């Protein structure tokens, strides 16, 4: 299983209801259903990924996340998960609001643009950073709203979002003791667990 | 099976007939004292009778969903693209049943049948059917075939509405509900189109208030007009442009009111061939059943409450260029199912064919259908 899923699943209680935004091939939801009897629903836009979900028996709805979650009632899921898609949204601030309207809790992961390698790349080379966490050229990257951990936490403060947990990991989703000394410099990916204040 | 059929065809099939003498009470308050249903089956029913799939037909469909009736048939059944060995509804695994709905004109009891009370054809006296009446009669056919629970009930358009009704009225008798290019109820625009179609028929001088058989006539013109109108709404602007553009039939404009454009010729052909095979009273009845369909009406117009009775899993599909039952209409059902906390999978499929797309083997659509039904079969152990 993807290492970030390994981390996320610890935060999801058994028998809960989970909405996975940009659920990909449904791996997380299939795992949660199998191991924790979680009732899940995935939203995804890519046809081959949807077919993979269907093959796994994961309920999935084709939906463009940039068009919002208007078809979901407020507080209708225990947890709304969004892994590695937040930075790809047209309006991430509104997405954050929507996540916590629909879910009692939200789990978000995204790459940190303030990681030392990105700073070094831009600072020394004068070019848009590329790394394991950001492997795509600037012109064809789906990541249109990159931010740093500090930026994100500032957004949470403005939007009255409470950070329940944060795990900062490297690009392999491994937690290393030294990262937490200076997470905004040393962390490549953060996994946040959030709720509304 | 004759060797001349493709290996993924169910080949030569024969309709069967089931007679029911127990009266069927109807939504309209009347009842049919006795009736017959004509149906076809493809594939084999397994030992525990768990692999049955019911195919519900749309407005002009019937029991002949797949295969050929005679070796000379040029066209197979109406959904042959989806039903057969190795096709999405795989007859090597599923036992598939398709029937002609009550009130139809292809063998099941309908307006052309003899009314046992009068000894004459029912004609316009045949009761107006509701989708739930069809579903009830289908359940009785399932009883007759020894099928307690369907692995899936599948339908497109009006057929999708029957599948939806199955999930509500017989929650224990259906494991999966597959609803394609449907809507939870008709819009005013939909009803308006149906009304124009009906008016075309009833205003035909040969209609005789539905008693055309008594007068030895037939409202062929009206029915053809109704079908032409319907046909326009089943296609998309793009598909018509692609198929006909503004191509001229004779290469020049004639400056009269005969056929100038290819699309005119096509519509006239479709209208005429339809009026040769379809009963006008059945057309009226089927469009009314469409208009009346609104399962949420029994639940304070709350579709989610209505669907909370269902126990099956749902697969829904819609088509991007379908404007008769646009994707938003399917999404109304999906949203209600999510609210009712049902297991639902939904996909809007990019397709230029309009409403008719549900009959075409569009790769994205068929991969969705076959992957889903493959899982249904795997879970069922067949």
Coordinates of C-alpha atoms in Angstrom, one line a residue:
Chain A
X1 CA 0.0 0.0 0.0
X2 CA 1.1 3.6 -0.6
X3 CA 3.0 4.7 2.5
X4 CA 0.8 7.8 2.9
X5 CA -2.3 5.6 3.0
X6 CA -0.6 3.6 5.7
X7 CA -0.4 6.8 7.7
X8 CA -3.9 8.1 6.8
X9 CA -5.7 4.9 7.7
X10 CA -4.6 5.2 11.3
X11 CA -6.7 8.3 11.6
X12 CA -9.8 6.7 10.2
X13 CA -12.0 4.8 12.7
X14 CA -13.6 1.5 11.9
X15 CA -17.2 1.6 10.5
X16 CA -16.9 5.3 9.6
X17 CA -18.0 6.9 6.4
X18 CA -15.3 8.2 4.1
X19 CA -15.4 10.4 1.0
X20 CA -12.1 10.2 -1.0
X21 CA -11.7 13.1 -3.4
X22 CA -9.6 12.2 -6.4
X23 CA -9.6 8.6 -5.2
X24 CA -7.5 7.3 -8.1
X25 CA -7.8 3.5 -8.4
X26 CA -9.6 3.2 -5.1
X27 CA -6.8 1.5 -3.3
X28 CA -7.3 3.5 0.0
X29 CA -11.1 2.9 0.0
X30 CA -10.7 -0.8 -0.8
X31 CA -8.3 -1.2 2.1
X32 CA -10.5 0.8 4.5
X33 CA -13.5 -1.3 3.5
X34 CA -11.7 -4.6 3.8
X35 CA -9.8 -3.9 7.0
X36 CA -12.1 -1.4 8.8
X37 CA -15.6 -2.0 7.4
X38 CA -15.5 1.6 6.3
X39 CA -18.3 2.7 4.0
X40 CA -16.5 4.7 1.3
X41 CA -17.3 6.7 -1.8
X42 CA -14.7 7.9 -4.2
X43 CA -14.8 10.9 -6.6
X44 CA -12.6 10.6 -9.6
X45 CA -12.5 12.1 -13.1
X46 CA -10.1 9.8 -15.0
X47 CA -11.9 7.0 -16.8
X48 CA -9.2 4.2 -16.4
X49 CA -9.0 5.0 -12.7
X50 CA -12.8 4.8 -12.4
X51 CA -12.8 1.4 -14.1
X52 CA -10.1 0.3 -11.6
X53 CA -12.4 1.3 -8.7
X54 CA -15.3 -0.6 -10.3
X55 CA -13.1 -3.7 -10.6
X56 CA -12.2 -3.4 -6.9
X57 CA -15.9 -2.9 -6.0
X58 CA -15.3 0.6 -4.7
X59 CA -18.3 2.9 -5.3
X60 CA -17.1 5.8 -7.4
X61 CA -18.7 8.8 -9.0
X62 CA -17.2 10.7 -11.9
X63 CA -17.0 14.2 -10.7
X64 CA -14.9 17.3 -11.4
X65 CA -13.7 18.5 -8.0
X66 CA -13.3 22.0 -9.4
X67 CA -17.1 22.2 -9.7
X68 CA -17.5 21.8 -5.9
X69 CA -19.3 19.3 -3.8
X70 CA -22.7 20.8 -4.1
X71 CA -24.3 17.4 -4.4
X72 CA -23.2 16.4 -0.9
X73 CA -25.1 17.5 2.2
X74 CA -23.3 19.2 5.0
X75 CA -21.6 16.9 7.6
X76 CA -22.6 13.8 5.7
X77 CA -19.3 12.0 6.0
X78 CA -17.1 11.3 9.0
X79 CA -14.0 12.0 7.0
X80 CA -13.2 13.6 3.7
X81 CA -9.8 12.6 2.3
X82 CA -7.8 14.4 -0.4
X83 CA -4.4 13.1 -1.2
X84 CA -2.0 15.0 -3.5
X85 CA -4.8 16.8 -5.3
X86 CA -5.2 19.9 -3.2
X87 CA -2.5 21.8 -5.1
X88 CA -4.2 20.9 -8.4
X89 CA -7.5 22.7 -7.5
X90 CA -8.6 25.9 -9.2
X91 CA -9.6 27.4 -5.8
X92 CA -7.9 25.4 -3.0
X93 CA -9.3 27.8 -0.4
X94 CA -12.8 27.1 -1.4
X95 CA -12.1 23.4 -1.6
X96 CA -10.8 23.5 2.0
X97 CA -14.2 25.1 3.1
X98 CA -16.1 22.4 1.1
X99 CA -14.1 19.5 2.6
X100 CA -15.0 20.6 6.1
X101 CA -18.6 21.4 5.2
X102 CA -19.2 17.9 3.9
X103 CA -16.9 16.1 6.4
X104 CA -16.6 16.3 10.2
X105 CA -12.9 15.8 9.7
X106 CA -10.7 16.2 6.6
X107 CA -7.3 14.6 5.8
X108 CA -5.2 16.5 3.2
X109 CA -1.8 15.8 1.8
X110 CA 0.2 18.0 -0.5
X111 CA 3.9 18.7 -1.4
X112 CA 5.7 21.4 0.4
X113 CA 7.1 24.1 -1.9
X114 CA 9.4 25.4 0.8
X115 CA 11.3 22.1 1.0
X116 CA 15.1 22.9 0.9
X117 CA 15.5 21.2 -2.4
X118 CA 12.9 23.4 -4.0
X119 CA 14.4 26.5 -2.4
X120 CA 17.8 25.4 -3.6
X121 CA 16.6 24.6 -7.1
X122 CA 15.0 28.0 -7.6
X123 CA 17.7 29.9 -5.6
X124 CA 20.7 28.3 -7.3
X125 CA 19.5 27.3 -10.7
X126 CA 16.9 30.0 -11.1
X127 CA 14.5 27.5 -12.5
X128 CA 11.2 26.1 -11.3
X129 CA 11.9 23.3 -8.9
X130 CA 11.6 19.6 -9.8
X131 CA 12.0 16.8 -7.4
X132 CA 10.5 13.4 -6.5
X133 CA 7.5 15.1 -5.0
X134 CA 7.3 17.6 -7.9
X135 CA 8.3 15.6 -10.9
X136 CA 6.7 17.6 -13.7
X137 CA 7.9 20.5 -15.8
X138 CA 6.3 23.9 -15.0
X139 CA 4.3 24.1 -18.2
X140 CA 2.6 20.7 -17.9
X141 CA 2.3 20.4 -14.2
X142 CA -1.1 19.7 -12.8
X143 CA 0.1 21.5 -9.6
X144 CA -1.2 25.0 -10.2
X145 CA -1.5 26.2 -6.6
X146 CA 1.6 25.0 -4.8
X147 CA 2.0 26.2 -1.3
X148 CA 4.3 25.7 1.7
X149 CA 3.3 24.3 5.1
X150 CA 3.4 27.8 6.5
X151 CA 1.1 29.1 3.8
X152 CA -1.3 26.2 4.4
X153 CA -1.4 26.7 8.1
X154 CA -2.0 30.4 7.6
X155 CA -4.9 29.6 5.4
X156 CA -6.3 27.2 8.1
X157 CA -6.0 30.0 10.6
X158 CA -7.9 32.4 8.3
X159 CA -10.6 29.9 7.6
X160 CA -11.1 28.8 11.3
X161 CA -9.8 25.4 10.5
X162 CA -8.3 23.5 13.4
X163 CA -5.2 21.3 12.7
X164 CA -5.8 18.1 14.7
X165 CA -2.7 16.3 13.6
X166 CA 0.2 16.9 11.2
X167 CA 2.8 14.5 10.0
X168 CA 5.6 15.8 7.9
X169 CA 7.4 13.2 5.8
X170 CA 9.9 12.9 3.0
X171 CA 9.0 12.1 -0.6
X172 CA 8.8 8.4 0.3
X173 CA 6.3 9.3 3.0
X174 CA 8.8 8.3 5.7
X175 CA 8.9 10.2 8.9
X176 CA 12.4 11.0 10.0
X177 CA 13.2 12.5 13.4
X178 CA 15.1 15.5 12.1
X179 CA 12.3 16.7 9.7
X180 CA 10.3 18.0 12.6
X181 CA 13.1 20.2 13.7
X182 CA 12.5 22.4 10.7
X183 CA 9.4 21.0 9.0
X184 CA 8.9 23.8 6.5
X185 CA 12.5 23.4 5.3
X186 CA 13.0 19.7 5.6
X187 CA 9.5 18.2 5.0
X188 CA 8.5 17.3 1.5
X189 CA 5.0 16.1 2.0
X190 CA 2.6 16.9 4.9
X191 CA -0.4 14.9 6.0
X192 CA -2.9 17.1 7.8
X193 CA -5.9 16.0 9.9
X194 CA -8.3 18.9 10.1
X195 CA -11.6 19.9 11.6
X196 CA -13.7 23.1 11.8
X197 CA -13.2 25.3 14.8
Chain B
X1 CA -26.4 -22.3 -32.9
X2 CA -25.7 -21.9 -36.5
X3 CA -22.1 -21.4 -37.4
X4 CA -23.0 -18.4 -39.5
X5 CA -23.4 -16.2 -36.5
X6 CA -20.5 -14.3 -34.9
X7 CA -19.0 -16.1 -31.9
X8 CA -20.2 -13.3 -29.6
X9 CA -23.8 -13.6 -30.7
X10 CA -26.5 -15.6 -28.8
X11 CA -27.4 -16.8 -32.3
X12 CA -30.9 -18.1 -33.1
X13 CA -33.5 -17.4 -30.5
X14 CA -37.2 -18.1 -30.1
X15 CA -39.6 -16.0 -28.1
X16 CA -41.5 -17.8 -25.3
X17 CA -44.9 -17.1 -23.9
X18 CA -46.2 -17.1 -20.3
X19 CA -49.9 -17.0 -19.5
X20 CA -51.1 -15.5 -16.2
X21 CA -54.7 -16.0 -15.1
X22 CA -54.4 -14.2 -11.7
X23 CA -55.7 -10.6 -12.2
X24 CA -53.1 -7.9 -12.1
X25 CA -54.2 -4.8 -10.1
X26 CA -52.9 -1.6 -11.7
X27 CA -51.8 1.8 -10.6
X28 CA -54.7 3.4 -12.4
X29 CA -57.2 1.5 -10.2
X30 CA -58.3 -1.0 -12.8
X31 CA -57.0 -4.5 -13.3
X32 CA -56.2 -6.9 -16.1
X33 CA -58.0 -10.1 -15.5
X34 CA -55.6 -12.3 -17.4
X35 CA -52.6 -11.6 -19.6
X36 CA -49.7 -13.0 -21.5
X37 CA -46.1 -12.0 -21.5
X38 CA -43.8 -12.7 -24.4
X39 CA -40.1 -13.1 -23.4
X40 CA -36.8 -14.4 -24.6
X41 CA -33.9 -15.8 -22.5
X42 CA -30.2 -16.1 -23.3
X43 CA -27.7 -18.2 -21.4
X44 CA -28.4 -20.8 -18.7
X45 CA -29.9 -20.4 -15.3
X46 CA -27.4 -21.8 -12.7
X47 CA -28.3 -24.3 -10.1
X48 CA -29.0 -21.9 -7.3
X49 CA -30.9 -19.6 -9.7
X50 CA -28.7 -16.6 -8.7
X51 CA -27.3 -15.6 -12.1
X52 CA -30.4 -14.0 -13.7
X53 CA -30.4 -10.6 -15.2
X54 CA -33.5 -8.8 -16.3
X55 CA -33.3 -6.4 -19.2
X56 CA -36.1 -3.8 -19.2
X57 CA -36.8 -2.2 -22.6
X58 CA -37.3 1.4 -23.5
X59 CA -40.3 3.1 -25.3
X60 CA -40.2 1.2 -28.6
X61 CA -38.3 -1.9 -27.5
X62 CA -39.6 -5.4 -26.9
X63 CA -38.5 -8.9 -25.8
X64 CA -36.1 -9.4 -28.7
X65 CA -33.0 -7.9 -27.1
X66 CA -30.3 -10.1 -28.7
X67 CA -29.7 -12.7 -31.4
X68 CA -31.8 -13.5 -34.4
X69 CA -35.2 -15.0 -34.9
X70 CA -34.5 -16.5 -38.3
X71 CA -31.3 -17.1 -40.2
X72 CA -32.6 -14.5 -42.8
X73 CA -32.9 -11.7 -40.2
X74 CA -30.8 -8.8 -41.2
X75 CA -30.9 -7.1 -37.8
X76 CA -30.4 -8.7 -34.4
X77 CA -32.3 -7.8 -31.2
X78 CA -32.3 -4.1 -30.1
X79 CA -29.4 -4.5 -27.6
X80 CA -27.4 -7.2 -29.3
X81 CA -24.3 -5.0 -28.9
X82 CA -24.3 -5.6 -25.1
X83 CA -25.7 -9.1 -24.7
X84 CA -23.9 -12.3 -25.7
X85 CA -20.9 -14.5 -25.0
X86 CA -18.0 -12.3 -24.0
X87 CA -20.1 -9.1 -24.2
X88 CA -20.8 -6.8 -21.2
X89 CA -23.9 -8.8 -20.3
X90 CA -22.0 -12.1 -20.8
X91 CA -24.4 -15.0 -21.5
X92 CA -21.7 -17.5 -20.5
X93 CA -22.2 -16.3 -16.9
X94 CA -25.6 -14.7 -16.8
X95 CA -29.1 -16.0 -17.6
X96 CA -30.6 -13.0 -19.3
X97 CA -34.4 -12.4 -19.6
X98 CA -36.0 -9.8 -21.8
X99 CA -39.7 -9.4 -22.2
X100 CA -42.2 -7.3 -24.0
X101 CA -44.0 -5.1 -21.5
X102 CA -47.7 -5.3 -20.9
X103 CA -49.4 -2.9 -23.3
X104 CA -46.8 -3.5 -25.9
X105 CA -47.5 -4.6 -29.4
X106 CA -45.0 -7.4 -29.9
X107 CA -46.9 -10.3 -28.4
X108 CA -47.6 -9.4 -24.8
X109 CA -51.1 -8.5 -23.9
X110 CA -51.8 -5.0 -25.1
X111 CA -54.3 -2.8 -27.0
X112 CA -54.4 -5.2 -30.0
X113 CA -55.3 -8.2 -27.8
X114 CA -58.8 -9.4 -27.3
X115 CA -60.5 -8.1 -24.2
X116 CA -62.1 -11.2 -22.6
X117 CA -65.0 -9.1 -21.4
X118 CA -66.1 -7.9 -24.9
X119 CA -64.5 -10.4 -27.2
X120 CA -63.1 -7.5 -29.2
X121 CA -59.6 -5.9 -29.3
X122 CA -59.0 -3.7 -26.3
X123 CA -57.9 -0.7 -28.4
X124 CA -58.1 2.5 -26.4
X125 CA -59.8 0.6 -23.5
X126 CA -56.6 -1.1 -22.6
X127 CA -55.7 0.4 -19.2
X128 CA -52.9 3.0 -19.0
X129 CA -49.9 1.3 -17.6
X130 CA -47.5 2.7 -15.0
X131 CA -43.9 1.6 -14.6
X132 CA -44.7 -0.1 -11.3
X133 CA -47.3 -2.2 -13.1
X134 CA -44.7 -3.5 -15.5
X135 CA -42.4 -4.2 -12.6
X136 CA -45.1 -6.2 -10.9
X137 CA -45.8 -8.2 -14.0
X138 CA -42.0 -8.8 -14.4
X139 CA -41.8 -10.1 -10.8
X140 CA -44.6 -12.5 -11.6
X141 CA -42.6 -13.7 -14.6
X142 CA -39.6 -14.1 -12.3
X143 CA -41.7 -16.2 -10.0
X144 CA -42.8 -18.4 -12.9
X145 CA -39.1 -18.9 -13.9
X146 CA -38.2 -19.7 -10.3
X147 CA -36.0 -16.7 -9.8
X148 CA -36.3 -15.2 -6.3
X149 CA -33.6 -12.6 -6.8
X150 CA -32.0 -11.0 -9.8
X151 CA -28.3 -10.6 -9.9
X152 CA -29.1 -7.4 -11.8
X153 CA -31.9 -5.5 -13.3
X154 CA -30.7 -3.4 -16.2
X155 CA -32.4 -0.8 -18.4
X156 CA -31.8 2.3 -20.5
X157 CA -34.2 5.3 -20.7
X158 CA -37.7 4.1 -19.8
X159 CA -36.0 0.7 -19.1
X160 CA -33.8 2.5 -16.5
X161 CA -36.9 3.8 -14.8
X162 CA -38.2 0.2 -14.5
X163 CA -34.8 -0.8 -13.0
X164 CA -35.1 2.1 -10.5
X165 CA -38.7 1.0 -9.7
X166 CA -37.5 -2.5 -9.1
X167 CA -35.0 -1.3 -6.5
X168 CA -37.8 0.5 -4.6
X169 CA -40.7 -2.0 -4.9
X170 CA -38.7 -5.3 -4.6
X171 CA -35.6 -4.4 -2.5
X172 CA -35.0 -8.1 -1.6
X173 CA -35.3 -9.3 -5.2
X174 CA -32.5 -7.4 -6.8
X175 CA -28.8 -7.3 -6.0
X176 CA -27.7 -4.7 -8.5
X177 CA -29.6 -2.0 -10.4
X178 CA -28.1 -0.7 -13.6
X179 CA -29.7 2.6 -14.8
X180 CA -28.6 4.0 -18.1
X181 CA -29.5 7.4 -19.6
X182 CA -32.6 7.7 -17.4
X183 CA -34.2 10.3 -15.1
X184 CA -36.1 10.2 -11.8
X185 CA -39.1 11.8 -13.5
X186 CA -39.8 13.6 -16.8
X187 CA -39.3 17.4 -17.1
X188 CA -42.0 19.6 -18.5
X189 CA -40.0 19.7 -21.7
X190 CA -40.0 15.9 -21.9
X191 CA -43.7 15.8 -21.3
X192 CA -44.2 18.4 -23.9
X193 CA -42.4 16.4 -26.6
X194 CA -44.5 13.4 -25.6
X195 CA -47.7 15.4 -25.9
X196 CA -46.9 16.7 -29.4
X197 CA -46.2 13.1 -30.4
X198 CA -49.5 11.9 -28.9
X199 CA -51.4 14.8 -30.6
X200 CA -49.9 13.9 -34.0
X201 CA -51.4 10.4 -33.5
X202 CA -54.8 11.3 -32.1
X203 CA -55.4 14.1 -34.7
X204 CA -54.7 11.7 -37.6
X205 CA -58.2 11.2 -39.3
X206 CA -57.6 7.5 -39.3
X207 CA -57.2 7.3 -35.5
X208 CA -60.9 7.1 -34.8
X209 CA -60.4 7.6 -31.1
X210 CA -58.2 4.6 -30.9
X211 CA -60.7 2.3 -32.6
X212 CA -58.9 2.2 -35.9
X213 CA -58.9 -1.6 -36.0
X214 CA -62.7 -1.5 -36.0
X215 CA -62.6 0.8 -38.9
X216 CA -60.0 -1.2 -40.8
X217 CA -57.7 1.9 -40.9
X218 CA -54.5 2.9 -39.2
X219 CA -53.1 6.3 -38.2
X220 CA -49.9 5.7 -40.0
X221 CA -49.3 9.4 -40.7
X222 CA -49.7 10.4 -37.1
X223 CA -47.5 7.7 -35.8
X224 CA -44.8 8.5 -38.3
X225 CA -44.9 12.1 -37.3
X226 CA -44.7 11.1 -33.6
X227 CA -41.7 8.9 -34.3
X228 CA -40.0 11.6 -36.4
X229 CA -40.3 14.0 -33.5
X230 CA -39.0 11.4 -31.1
X231 CA -36.1 10.6 -33.3
X232 CA -34.9 14.2 -33.4
X233 CA -34.9 14.2 -29.6
X234 CA -32.9 11.0 -29.4
X235 CA -30.1 12.3 -31.5
X236 CA -27.7 15.1 -30.8
X237 CA -27.1 18.2 -33.0
X238 CA -23.6 16.9 -33.5
X239 CA -24.6 13.4 -34.5
X240 CA -27.1 14.8 -37.0
X241 CA -24.6 17.2 -38.4
X242 CA -22.1 14.4 -38.8
X243 CA -24.6 12.0 -40.3
X244 CA -26.3 14.3 -42.7
X245 CA -24.9 17.8 -42.5
X246 CA -27.0 19.8 -45.1
X247 CA -26.4 17.2 -47.8
X248 CA -29.0 17.4 -50.5
X249 CA -30.9 14.4 -51.6
X250 CA -30.8 15.2 -55.3
X251 CA -27.8 17.5 -55.3
X252 CA -29.9 20.6 -55.8
X253 CA -32.6 22.7 -54.1
X254 CA -36.0 21.9 -55.5
X255 CA -38.0 25.0 -54.3
X256 CA -40.9 22.8 -53.4
X257 CA -42.0 21.0 -50.3
X258 CA -40.7 17.6 -51.2
X259 CA -37.5 16.2 -49.7
X260 CA -34.5 18.4 -50.3
X261 CA -32.1 17.4 -47.5
X262 CA -30.8 14.0 -46.5
X263 CA -32.0 14.5 -43.0
X264 CA -35.6 14.9 -44.2
X265 CA -35.4 11.7 -46.1
X266 CA -33.9 9.9 -43.1
X267 CA -36.7 11.1 -40.8
X268 CA -39.4 10.2 -43.3
X269 CA -37.9 6.7 -43.6
X270 CA -37.6 6.2 -39.9
X271 CA -41.2 7.5 -39.3
X272 CA -42.7 5.2 -42.0
X273 CA -40.9 2.1 -41.1
X274 CA -41.8 2.6 -37.4
X275 CA -45.5 3.2 -38.2
X276 CA -45.5 -0.1 -40.2
X277 CA -44.5 -2.1 -37.1
X278 CA -45.8 -0.2 -34.1
X279 CA -49.2 0.1 -32.7
X280 CA -50.5 3.6 -32.2
X281 CA -52.3 2.9 -28.9
X282 CA -49.2 1.3 -27.5
X283 CA -47.2 4.4 -28.4
X284 CA -49.7 6.6 -26.5
X285 CA -49.6 4.2 -23.5
X286 CA -45.8 4.0 -23.4
X287 CA -45.4 7.8 -23.5
X288 CA -48.0 8.2 -20.7
X289 CA -46.2 5.7 -18.6
X290 CA -43.1 7.9 -19.0
X291 CA -45.0 11.0 -18.1
X292 CA -46.4 9.5 -15.0
X293 CA -43.2 8.0 -13.7
X294 CA -42.2 9.9 -10.5
X295 CA -41.4 7.5 -7.6
X296 CA -40.6 10.3 -5.2
X297 CA -44.2 11.5 -5.4
X298 CA -45.2 8.8 -3.0
X299 CA -42.6 10.2 -0.5
X300 CA -43.3 13.8 -0.3
X301 CA -41.3 14.4 -3.5
X302 CA -38.1 13.5 -1.6
X303 CA -36.2 11.1 -3.8
X304 CA -33.6 10.2 -1.2
X305 CA -36.4 9.1 1.3
X306 CA -37.9 7.1 -1.5
X307 CA -34.6 5.4 -2.4
X308 CA -33.8 4.7 1.2
X309 CA -36.0 1.5 0.8
X310 CA -33.5 0.1 -1.7
X311 CA -31.0 -2.5 -0.6
X312 CA -29.1 -3.1 -3.9
X313 CA -26.0 -1.5 -5.3
X314 CA -26.4 0.9 -8.2
X315 CA -24.6 1.6 -11.4
X316 CA -25.6 4.7 -13.3
X317 CA -24.4 6.0 -16.7
X318 CA -25.3 9.0 -18.7
X319 CA -24.1 10.4 -22.0
X320 CA -22.6 13.9 -22.5
X321 CA -24.7 14.8 -25.6
X322 CA -28.0 13.3 -24.3
X323 CA -30.4 16.2 -24.0
X324 CA -33.6 14.2 -23.7
X325 CA -32.3 12.7 -20.4
X326 CA -29.3 14.9 -19.8
X327 CA -26.5 13.8 -17.4
X328 CA -27.9 16.2 -14.8
X329 CA -31.0 14.0 -14.7
X330 CA -29.0 10.9 -13.8
X331 CA -27.1 13.0 -11.3
X332 CA -30.3 13.7 -9.5
X333 CA -30.7 10.0 -8.9
X334 CA -27.0 9.7 -7.9
X335 CA -27.3 12.6 -5.4
X336 CA -30.4 11.1 -3.9
X337 CA -28.7 7.7 -3.6
X338 CA -25.6 9.3 -1.9
X339 CA -27.9 11.0 0.5
X340 CA -29.8 7.8 1.2
X341 CA -26.3 6.2 1.9
X342 CA -26.6 3.6 -0.9
X343 CA -23.6 2.1 -2.7
X344 CA -23.5 3.9 -6.1
X345 CA -21.2 4.2 -9.0
X346 CA -21.8 6.8 -11.7
X347 CA -20.1 7.9 -14.8
X348 CA -21.0 10.4 -17.5
X349 CA -19.7 9.1 -20.8
X350 CA -18.4 11.3 -23.5
X351 CA -20.3 10.3 -26.6
X352 CA -21.7 12.2 -29.6
X353 CA -24.7 10.0 -30.2
X354 CA -27.2 11.7 -27.9
X355 CA -29.8 9.7 -26.0
X356 CA -29.5 6.8 -28.4
X357 CA -25.9 6.3 -27.2
X358 CA -27.1 3.7 -24.7
X359 CA -27.5 1.3 -27.6
X360 CA -24.0 1.8 -29.0
X361 CA -20.9 -0.2 -28.1
X362 CA -19.0 3.0 -27.0
X363 CA -15.7 1.8 -25.5
X364 CA -15.8 3.8 -22.2
X365 CA -19.4 2.8 -21.7
X366 CA -18.9 -0.9 -22.4
X367 CA -15.8 -1.1 -20.3
X368 CA -17.8 0.4 -17.4
X369 CA -20.7 -2.0 -17.9
X370 CA -18.5 -5.1 -18.4
X371 CA -16.2 -4.4 -15.5
X372 CA -19.2 -3.8 -13.2
X373 CA -21.0 -6.9 -14.3
X374 CA -17.8 -8.9 -14.1
X375 CA -17.7 -8.0 -10.5
X376 CA -21.4 -8.9 -10.0
X377 CA -20.6 -12.4 -11.5
X378 CA -17.4 -12.8 -9.4
X379 CA -19.2 -11.9 -6.2
X380 CA -22.0 -14.3 -7.2
X381 CA -19.5 -17.1 -7.8
X382 CA -20.4 -17.7 -11.4

